[in-house]
Amino acid sequence: MYWHLDEQVNHIIKNYSTTSNHLITQAQAVTFAGVLFPELKNASKWVESGSTVLNNEVTAQYFPDGWLKDGDLHYHIAGIEDFRSTMLVAQLNGQSNRFPASYVESMRKMTEVVMNMVYPDYTVPNMTDTRRDTWTKSVLKRNLTNYANLFPDNTQMLWMATEGVSGTQPETKVKTFPDAGYYVMRTGWTKSDMMMVVQNTPEGPSKKWHRQYDNNTFEFWCKGRNFFPDSGSYVYGGDSAVLAQRNWFRQTRVHNTVTLDNRNLETTDSKLLFWDVTPSLTTLVTENPSYEGFTHRRAMFFTLEGLLVIADQISGPAAGNVGVHFNLCPGRIEYARDGTVRTLFADGNNIRIKTSATVPVQIREEEGWVSTAYRKKEERPAYAVEAPKTAGGELLFITVIAPDE
C-alpha cells in the first residue's frame, strides 16, 4: 500500500492540472498524504508541494468579490471545503504553519458568497452545473456551521447556520458580486420574504465549461417557491448523444433572458451599469452585447413588497425577431386575453406576469424543462414574448411580476 501511495502521489505532483477545481482537489490529496503518512520518505515534499498550491489557488481561482472564477456554486462550495478540511488536518497534526492567517481570510468572502446565495428555505439557485438537489438543507447547514466556526466573529453566518436560533439576522437586502456577475436582491431573510438572483457573467460559455448561454437571466423566489428556476444542466459530459442533451439545457432560449431569432448568445462583455438601494426600492441595471450589433440592457426594479419590474432595452444595428423568455417552475399557468400570465397553485402562493412593449407583441408557448439533479428533468411551462426589430431600431419591453394571493 505504501509503495502504491508513493507512486500515485508522485504522479499527481508531476501531472497537476493547470487550473480549475481539479487542481485544488489534487493539492488537497497530496497534502493529506504528506501530513497523514509522515513516516514516508517523500512526505515532507508532498506537504510542501500541496500546501504551496493551495496557498496560491485560494486567491488565484477566486475573484476579488469572493466568487469562484468558474462561476459554478457547486464547485465554489466544494472548493471551500477542500481548503478548510486540508487546513484542519494540518492543524490536528502539528503543521498549522503551512497555512497562514491570510489563507483563512481569503476564504471569508468565499463563505459570504454562499450565505448570500442561499434562499430562505435553504435551497440554492439552479444556475450553471450547480444541480440544486445536491445541496440539501442538512448539507448546506453543515457547511454554514463550518464557516461560522471558521469565522466566529461573523454572527450573521451563525444565524444562517442555526436557522435564527443564535447569532444576528443579516440586514443586507442587496448583495452585488460584479466581478463574477451575480446580483442578489431580497425583501428579507425569512420564509415569508422574497428573493431574486440575477446573473450576467463577464466570460462566455466558450471559456468556462460550467457556464451557459444565459447572461441577464434571473431566478425569483417567493415565500417558499422558486417561480423561475434556472434550467439546470441535466447531464455533465459524454458522447455526442449525451452532449446534445446537455446543450439543450444550455440554450439561451430556455433561460429567463432575451434572444435574437432564438439563437444562443454570441458575445459577452457584461457590465453592471448602476445599482441603488433605498428603504422601499432596489434598482439594478446590467448590460450585455448579446450578438453582433445587438445590445441588451436590463433594468430591474424590486420593491419592498416584492413587486418586480423588468425593463429590457434592445438596441443596435442588428435586425430580427426579439424574444423575452420566461421559464417557470413546474405547475399550471393560464394566459388571459390581455396578455397576463398567472400561476395556479392551490396553496395560494402565486404570481402574475404581464409584458408590454413599444411595438405590438405576441406570446408564443415554448418547450420547457427543468433539471435539478443529474439525469433528472421535469416538464414546465415556458413562453416567449416576441416582437420584430428593424435594423438600427430600438425596442423596449416592460414586464411586471407581482404576487397574486
PDB file of C-alpha atoms in Angstrom, residues 174 176 182-185 196 198-199 272-276 282-286 298-302:
ATOM      1  CA  VAL A 174     -28.802  43.699  -1.858  1.00  0.00           C
ATOM      2  CA  THR A 176     -23.574  42.583  -5.634  1.00  0.00           C
ATOM      3  CA  TYR A 182     -24.055  37.748  -9.735  1.00  0.00           C
ATOM      4  CA  TYR A 183     -26.523  40.068  -8.011  1.00  0.00           C
ATOM      5  CA  VAL A 184     -28.860  39.193  -5.144  1.00  0.00           C
ATOM      6  CA  MET A 185     -31.922  41.204  -4.103  1.00  0.00           C
ATOM      7  CA  MET A 196     -34.122  37.070  -6.640  1.00  0.00           C
ATOM      8  CA  VAL A 198     -29.575  37.887 -11.429  1.00  0.00           C
ATOM      9  CA  GLN A 199     -26.678  36.500 -13.457  1.00  0.00           C
ATOM     10  CA  LEU A 272     -23.011  46.442 -14.088  1.00  0.00           C
ATOM     11  CA  LEU A 273     -24.153  49.916 -15.097  1.00  0.00           C
ATOM     12  CA  PHE A 274     -25.994  51.023 -11.986  1.00  0.00           C
ATOM     13  CA  TRP A 275     -27.422  49.888  -8.708  1.00  0.00           C
ATOM     14  CA  ASP A 276     -29.142  51.793  -5.941  1.00  0.00           C
ATOM     15  CA  THR A 282     -33.802  48.408  -5.202  1.00  0.00           C
ATOM     16  CA  THR A 283     -32.644  49.261  -8.717  1.00  0.00           C
ATOM     17  CA  LEU A 284     -30.186  47.183 -10.743  1.00  0.00           C
ATOM     18  CA  VAL A 285     -29.097  47.846 -14.344  1.00  0.00           C
ATOM     19  CA  THR A 286     -26.897  45.416 -16.279  1.00  0.00           C
ATOM     20  CA  ARG A 298     -31.843  45.024 -18.437  1.00  0.00           C
ATOM     21  CA  ALA A 299     -33.086  47.259 -15.614  1.00  0.00           C
ATOM     22  CA  MET A 300     -34.750  45.578 -12.633  1.00  0.00           C
ATOM     23  CA  PHE A 301     -36.778  47.398 -10.010  1.00  0.00           C
ATOM     24  CA  PHE A 302     -37.574  45.418  -6.853  1.00  0.00           C
TER      25      PHE A 302
END
